[in-house]
């Protein structure tokens, strides 16, 4: 159930931002993709309570990259 909600969040936010879901999941490094990855990671972590390692698997980066992205956004 949680996997489906994670996938739904990623799909919706990618569509809203005009970023390809595949590019995000494959670790794309364009500025827009990185910003969106941080936004998605922050939302999944703070609003849904998804663990960093699980977020990382869904957004195509390692766990430490997820932590750094969230910190860069000003989240804890």
mmCIF file of N, CA and C in Angstrom:
data_model
loop_
_atom_site.group_PDB
_atom_site.id
_atom_site.type_symbol
_atom_site.label_atom_id
_atom_site.label_comp_id
_atom_site.label_asym_id
_atom_site.label_seq_id
_atom_site.Cartn_x
_atom_site.Cartn_y
_atom_site.Cartn_z
ATOM 1 N N UNK A 1 0.834 -1.210 0.000
ATOM 2 C CA UNK A 1 0.000 0.000 0.000
ATOM 3 C C UNK A 1 0.867 1.258 0.000
ATOM 4 N N UNK A 2 1.894 1.280 0.867
ATOM 5 C CA UNK A 2 2.747 2.471 0.934
ATOM 6 C C UNK A 2 3.497 2.677 -0.382
ATOM 7 N N UNK A 3 3.953 1.566 -1.002
ATOM 8 C CA UNK A 3 4.670 1.682 -2.269
ATOM 9 C C UNK A 3 3.800 2.384 -3.302
ATOM 10 N N UNK A 4 2.520 2.027 -3.324
ATOM 11 C CA UNK A 4 1.612 2.656 -4.284
ATOM 12 C C UNK A 4 1.462 4.144 -3.998
ATOM 13 N N UNK A 5 1.350 4.516 -2.734
ATOM 14 C CA UNK A 5 1.203 5.940 -2.421
ATOM 15 C C UNK A 5 2.486 6.705 -2.746
ATOM 16 N N UNK A 6 3.653 6.076 -2.544
ATOM 17 C CA UNK A 6 4.923 6.716 -2.914
ATOM 18 C C UNK A 6 4.954 6.936 -4.418
ATOM 19 N N UNK A 7 4.611 5.895 -5.170
ATOM 20 C CA UNK A 7 4.592 6.009 -6.632
ATOM 21 C C UNK A 7 3.607 7.078 -7.096
ATOM 22 N N UNK A 8 2.461 7.171 -6.435
ATOM 23 C CA UNK A 8 1.459 8.185 -6.785
ATOM 24 C C UNK A 8 1.994 9.595 -6.548
ATOM 25 N N UNK A 9 2.678 9.797 -5.424
ATOM 26 C CA UNK A 9 3.263 11.109 -5.110
ATOM 27 C C UNK A 9 4.297 11.477 -6.164
ATOM 28 N N UNK A 10 5.169 10.538 -6.504
ATOM 29 C CA UNK A 10 6.218 10.798 -7.497
ATOM 30 C C UNK A 10 5.594 11.137 -8.843
ATOM 31 N N UNK A 11 4.624 10.343 -9.257
ATOM 32 C CA UNK A 11 3.961 10.565 -10.553
ATOM 33 C C UNK A 11 3.305 11.945 -10.605
ATOM 34 N N UNK A 12 2.563 12.285 -9.537
ATOM 35 C CA UNK A 12 1.842 13.569 -9.492
ATOM 36 C C UNK A 12 2.811 14.748 -9.508
ATOM 37 N N UNK A 13 3.853 14.689 -8.681
ATOM 38 C CA UNK A 13 4.778 15.819 -8.584
ATOM 39 C C UNK A 13 5.617 15.969 -9.855
ATOM 40 N N UNK A 14 5.985 14.859 -10.477
ATOM 41 C CA UNK A 14 6.718 14.934 -11.745
ATOM 42 C C UNK A 14 5.861 15.618 -12.808
ATOM 43 N N UNK A 15 4.590 15.240 -12.854
ATOM 44 C CA UNK A 15 3.672 15.829 -13.836
ATOM 45 C C UNK A 15 3.513 17.327 -13.582
ATOM 46 N N UNK A 16 3.332 17.708 -12.306
ATOM 47 C CA UNK A 16 3.170 19.124 -11.952
ATOM 48 C C UNK A 16 4.390 19.954 -12.342
ATOM 49 N N UNK A 17 5.577 19.379 -12.196
ATOM 50 C CA UNK A 17 6.825 20.113 -12.450
ATOM 51 C C UNK A 17 7.341 19.933 -13.873
ATOM 52 N N UNK A 18 6.700 19.067 -14.653
ATOM 53 C CA UNK A 18 7.134 18.839 -16.029
ATOM 54 C C UNK A 18 8.463 18.104 -16.131
ATOM 55 N N UNK A 19 8.721 17.220 -15.179
ATOM 56 C CA UNK A 19 9.956 16.429 -15.173
ATOM 57 C C UNK A 19 9.587 14.981 -15.451
ATOM 58 N N UNK A 20 10.368 14.328 -16.306
ATOM 59 C CA UNK A 20 10.107 12.929 -16.614
ATOM 60 C C UNK A 20 10.351 12.035 -15.412
ATOM 61 N N UNK A 21 9.385 11.195 -15.139
ATOM 62 C CA UNK A 21 9.492 10.280 -13.999
ATOM 63 C C UNK A 21 10.706 9.362 -14.146
ATOM 64 N N UNK A 22 10.959 8.922 -15.357
ATOM 65 C CA UNK A 22 12.094 8.028 -15.608
ATOM 66 C C UNK A 22 13.421 8.729 -15.317
ATOM 67 N N UNK A 23 13.526 9.994 -15.719
ATOM 68 C CA UNK A 23 14.756 10.750 -15.454
ATOM 69 C C UNK A 23 14.993 10.877 -13.947
ATOM 70 N N UNK A 24 13.936 11.149 -13.206
ATOM 71 C CA UNK A 24 14.045 11.256 -11.750
ATOM 72 C C UNK A 24 14.499 9.929 -11.146
ATOM 73 N N UNK A 25 13.833 8.855 -11.526
ATOM 74 C CA UNK A 25 14.119 7.535 -10.951
ATOM 75 C C UNK A 25 15.489 7.003 -11.364
ATOM 76 N N UNK A 26 16.013 7.472 -12.480
ATOM 77 C CA UNK A 26 17.318 7.009 -12.953
ATOM 78 C C UNK A 26 18.466 7.881 -12.460
ATOM 79 N N UNK A 27 18.203 8.766 -11.503
ATOM 80 C CA UNK A 27 19.272 9.557 -10.902
ATOM 81 C C UNK A 27 19.691 10.764 -11.716
ATOM 82 N N UNK A 28 18.816 11.269 -12.590
ATOM 83 C CA UNK A 28 19.136 12.450 -13.392
ATOM 84 C C UNK A 28 19.629 13.603 -12.529
ATOM 85 N N UNK A 29 20.590 14.372 -13.051
ATOM 86 C CA UNK A 29 21.218 15.414 -12.238
ATOM 87 C C UNK A 29 20.940 16.839 -12.710
ATOM 88 N N UNK A 30 20.044 17.002 -13.682
ATOM 89 C CA UNK A 30 19.697 18.373 -14.073
ATOM 90 C C UNK A 30 19.156 19.112 -12.858
ATOM 91 N N UNK A 31 19.361 20.417 -12.834
ATOM 92 C CA UNK A 31 18.939 21.222 -11.678
ATOM 93 C C UNK A 31 17.465 21.009 -11.343
ATOM 94 N N UNK A 32 16.608 21.007 -12.374
ATOM 95 C CA UNK A 32 15.172 20.848 -12.144
ATOM 96 C C UNK A 32 14.866 19.486 -11.518
ATOM 97 N N UNK A 33 15.564 18.472 -11.983
ATOM 98 C CA UNK A 33 15.347 17.116 -11.476
ATOM 99 C C UNK A 33 15.813 17.021 -10.024
ATOM 100 N N UNK A 34 16.969 17.588 -9.738
ATOM 101 C CA UNK A 34 17.500 17.562 -8.368
ATOM 102 C C UNK A 34 16.587 18.305 -7.402
ATOM 103 N N UNK A 35 16.079 19.450 -7.836
ATOM 104 C CA UNK A 35 15.157 20.219 -6.983
ATOM 105 C C UNK A 35 13.889 19.428 -6.693
ATOM 106 N N UNK A 36 13.354 18.820 -7.739
ATOM 107 C CA UNK A 36 12.135 18.033 -7.568
ATOM 108 C C UNK A 36 12.399 16.828 -6.671
ATOM 109 N N UNK A 37 13.538 16.181 -6.847
ATOM 110 C CA UNK A 37 13.886 15.032 -6.001
ATOM 111 C C UNK A 37 13.921 15.456 -4.532
ATOM 112 N N UNK A 38 14.491 16.629 -4.258
ATOM 113 C CA UNK A 38 14.543 17.142 -2.883
ATOM 114 C C UNK A 38 13.136 17.409 -2.354
ATOM 115 N N UNK A 39 12.300 17.997 -3.198
ATOM 116 C CA UNK A 39 10.919 18.317 -2.810
ATOM 117 C C UNK A 39 10.131 17.037 -2.501
ATOM 118 N N UNK A 40 10.265 16.049 -3.372
ATOM 119 C CA UNK A 40 9.581 14.771 -3.181
ATOM 120 C C UNK A 40 10.098 14.086 -1.919
ATOM 121 N N UNK A 41 11.413 14.083 -1.754
ATOM 122 C CA UNK A 41 12.026 13.426 -0.593
ATOM 123 C C UNK A 41 11.557 14.061 0.703
ATOM 124 N N UNK A 42 11.521 15.373 0.728
ATOM 125 C CA UNK A 42 11.083 16.092 1.917
ATOM 126 C C UNK A 42 9.627 15.756 2.235
ATOM 127 N N UNK A 43 8.792 15.768 1.224
ATOM 128 C CA UNK A 43 7.371 15.460 1.417
ATOM 129 C C UNK A 43 7.187 14.036 1.944
ATOM 130 N N UNK A 44 7.844 13.072 1.279
ATOM 131 C CA UNK A 44 7.691 11.676 1.684
ATOM 132 C C UNK A 44 8.193 11.445 3.103
ATOM 133 N N UNK A 45 9.272 12.116 3.459
ATOM 134 C CA UNK A 45 9.849 11.948 4.788
ATOM 135 C C UNK A 45 8.989 12.591 5.866
ATOM 136 N N UNK A 46 8.652 13.860 5.672
ATOM 137 C CA UNK A 46 7.956 14.613 6.716
ATOM 138 C C UNK A 46 6.448 14.371 6.769
ATOM 139 N N UNK A 47 5.811 14.209 5.622
ATOM 140 C CA UNK A 47 4.353 14.081 5.595
ATOM 141 C C UNK A 47 3.864 12.634 5.697
ATOM 142 N N UNK A 48 4.633 11.705 5.131
ATOM 143 C CA UNK A 48 4.187 10.314 5.105
ATOM 144 C C UNK A 48 5.020 9.445 6.053
ATOM 145 N N UNK A 49 6.214 9.907 6.396
ATOM 146 C CA UNK A 49 7.059 9.155 7.321
ATOM 147 C C UNK A 49 7.816 8.002 6.688
ATOM 148 N N UNK A 50 8.119 8.137 5.407
ATOM 149 C CA UNK A 50 8.847 7.087 4.696
ATOM 150 C C UNK A 50 10.328 7.156 5.087
ATOM 151 N N UNK A 51 10.957 6.022 5.392
ATOM 152 C CA UNK A 51 12.386 6.021 5.735
ATOM 153 C C UNK A 51 13.258 6.481 4.564
ATOM 154 N N UNK A 52 14.384 7.119 4.888
ATOM 155 C CA UNK A 52 15.285 7.668 3.864
ATOM 156 C C UNK A 52 15.732 6.608 2.856
ATOM 157 N N UNK A 53 16.071 5.411 3.336
ATOM 158 C CA UNK A 53 16.550 4.360 2.432
ATOM 159 C C UNK A 53 15.482 3.983 1.408
ATOM 160 N N UNK A 54 14.237 3.958 1.844
ATOM 161 C CA UNK A 54 13.147 3.619 0.926
ATOM 162 C C UNK A 54 12.921 4.747 -0.077
ATOM 163 N N UNK A 55 12.981 5.983 0.388
ATOM 164 C CA UNK A 55 12.862 7.128 -0.522
ATOM 165 C C UNK A 55 13.956 7.043 -1.575
ATOM 166 N N UNK A 56 15.175 6.785 -1.125
ATOM 167 C CA UNK A 56 16.324 6.715 -2.034
ATOM 168 C C UNK A 56 16.090 5.698 -3.149
ATOM 169 N N UNK A 57 15.570 4.544 -2.801
ATOM 170 C CA UNK A 57 15.313 3.512 -3.817
ATOM 171 C C UNK A 57 14.304 3.990 -4.856
ATOM 172 N N UNK A 58 13.349 4.781 -4.441
ATOM 173 C CA UNK A 58 12.299 5.248 -5.357
ATOM 174 C C UNK A 58 12.742 6.421 -6.225
ATOM 175 N N UNK A 59 13.699 7.221 -5.743
ATOM 176 C CA UNK A 59 14.081 8.421 -6.503
ATOM 177 C C UNK A 59 15.458 8.311 -7.157
ATOM 178 N N UNK A 60 16.063 7.143 -7.119
ATOM 179 C CA UNK A 60 17.260 6.883 -7.908
ATOM 180 C C UNK A 60 18.570 7.429 -7.375
ATOM 181 N N UNK A 61 18.669 7.619 -6.069
ATOM 182 C CA UNK A 61 19.933 8.068 -5.475
ATOM 183 C C UNK A 61 20.175 7.276 -4.187
ATOM 184 N N UNK A 62 21.342 7.496 -3.564
ATOM 185 C CA UNK A 62 21.636 6.802 -2.307
ATOM 186 C C UNK A 62 20.999 7.555 -1.132
ATOM 187 N N UNK A 63 20.944 6.901 0.001
ATOM 188 C CA UNK A 63 20.313 7.477 1.184
ATOM 189 C C UNK A 63 20.931 8.787 1.626
ATOM 190 N N UNK A 64 22.265 8.882 1.555
ATOM 191 C CA UNK A 64 22.915 10.123 1.990
ATOM 192 C C UNK A 64 22.559 11.289 1.069
ATOM 193 N N UNK A 65 22.331 10.998 -0.212
ATOM 194 C CA UNK A 65 21.927 12.054 -1.149
ATOM 195 C C UNK A 65 20.533 12.575 -0.803
ATOM 196 N N UNK A 66 19.671 11.693 -0.339
ATOM 197 C CA UNK A 66 18.326 12.102 0.081
ATOM 198 C C UNK A 66 18.429 13.018 1.296
ATOM 199 N N UNK A 67 19.241 12.627 2.269
ATOM 200 C CA UNK A 67 19.426 13.441 3.476
ATOM 201 C C UNK A 67 19.958 14.824 3.108
ATOM 202 N N UNK A 68 20.977 14.874 2.253
ATOM 203 C CA UNK A 68 21.560 16.161 1.839
ATOM 204 C C UNK A 68 20.542 17.022 1.102
ATOM 205 N N UNK A 69 19.749 16.400 0.241
ATOM 206 C CA UNK A 69 18.746 17.150 -0.523
ATOM 207 C C UNK A 69 17.722 17.784 0.407
ATOM 208 N N UNK A 70 17.284 17.027 1.400
ATOM 209 C CA UNK A 70 16.305 17.553 2.353
ATOM 210 C C UNK A 70 16.923 18.679 3.174
ATOM 211 N N UNK A 71 18.163 18.507 3.604
ATOM 212 C CA UNK A 71 18.845 19.551 4.381
ATOM 213 C C UNK A 71 19.009 20.827 3.556
ATOM 214 N N UNK A 72 19.330 20.667 2.281
ATOM 215 C CA UNK A 72 19.494 21.824 1.393
ATOM 216 C C UNK A 72 18.200 22.620 1.275
ATOM 217 N N UNK A 73 17.078 21.906 1.323
ATOM 218 C CA UNK A 73 15.772 22.567 1.225
ATOM 219 C C UNK A 73 15.396 23.281 2.512
ATOM 220 N N UNK A 74 16.151 23.021 3.566
ATOM 221 C CA UNK A 74 15.838 23.652 4.841
ATOM 222 C C UNK A 74 15.059 22.753 5.769
ATOM 223 N N UNK A 75 14.849 21.495 5.349
ATOM 224 C CA UNK A 75 14.191 20.530 6.225
ATOM 225 C C UNK A 75 15.215 19.884 7.127
ATOM 226 N N UNK A 76 14.737 19.171 8.132
ATOM 227 C CA UNK A 76 15.672 18.515 9.056
ATOM 228 C C UNK A 76 16.055 17.185 8.484
#
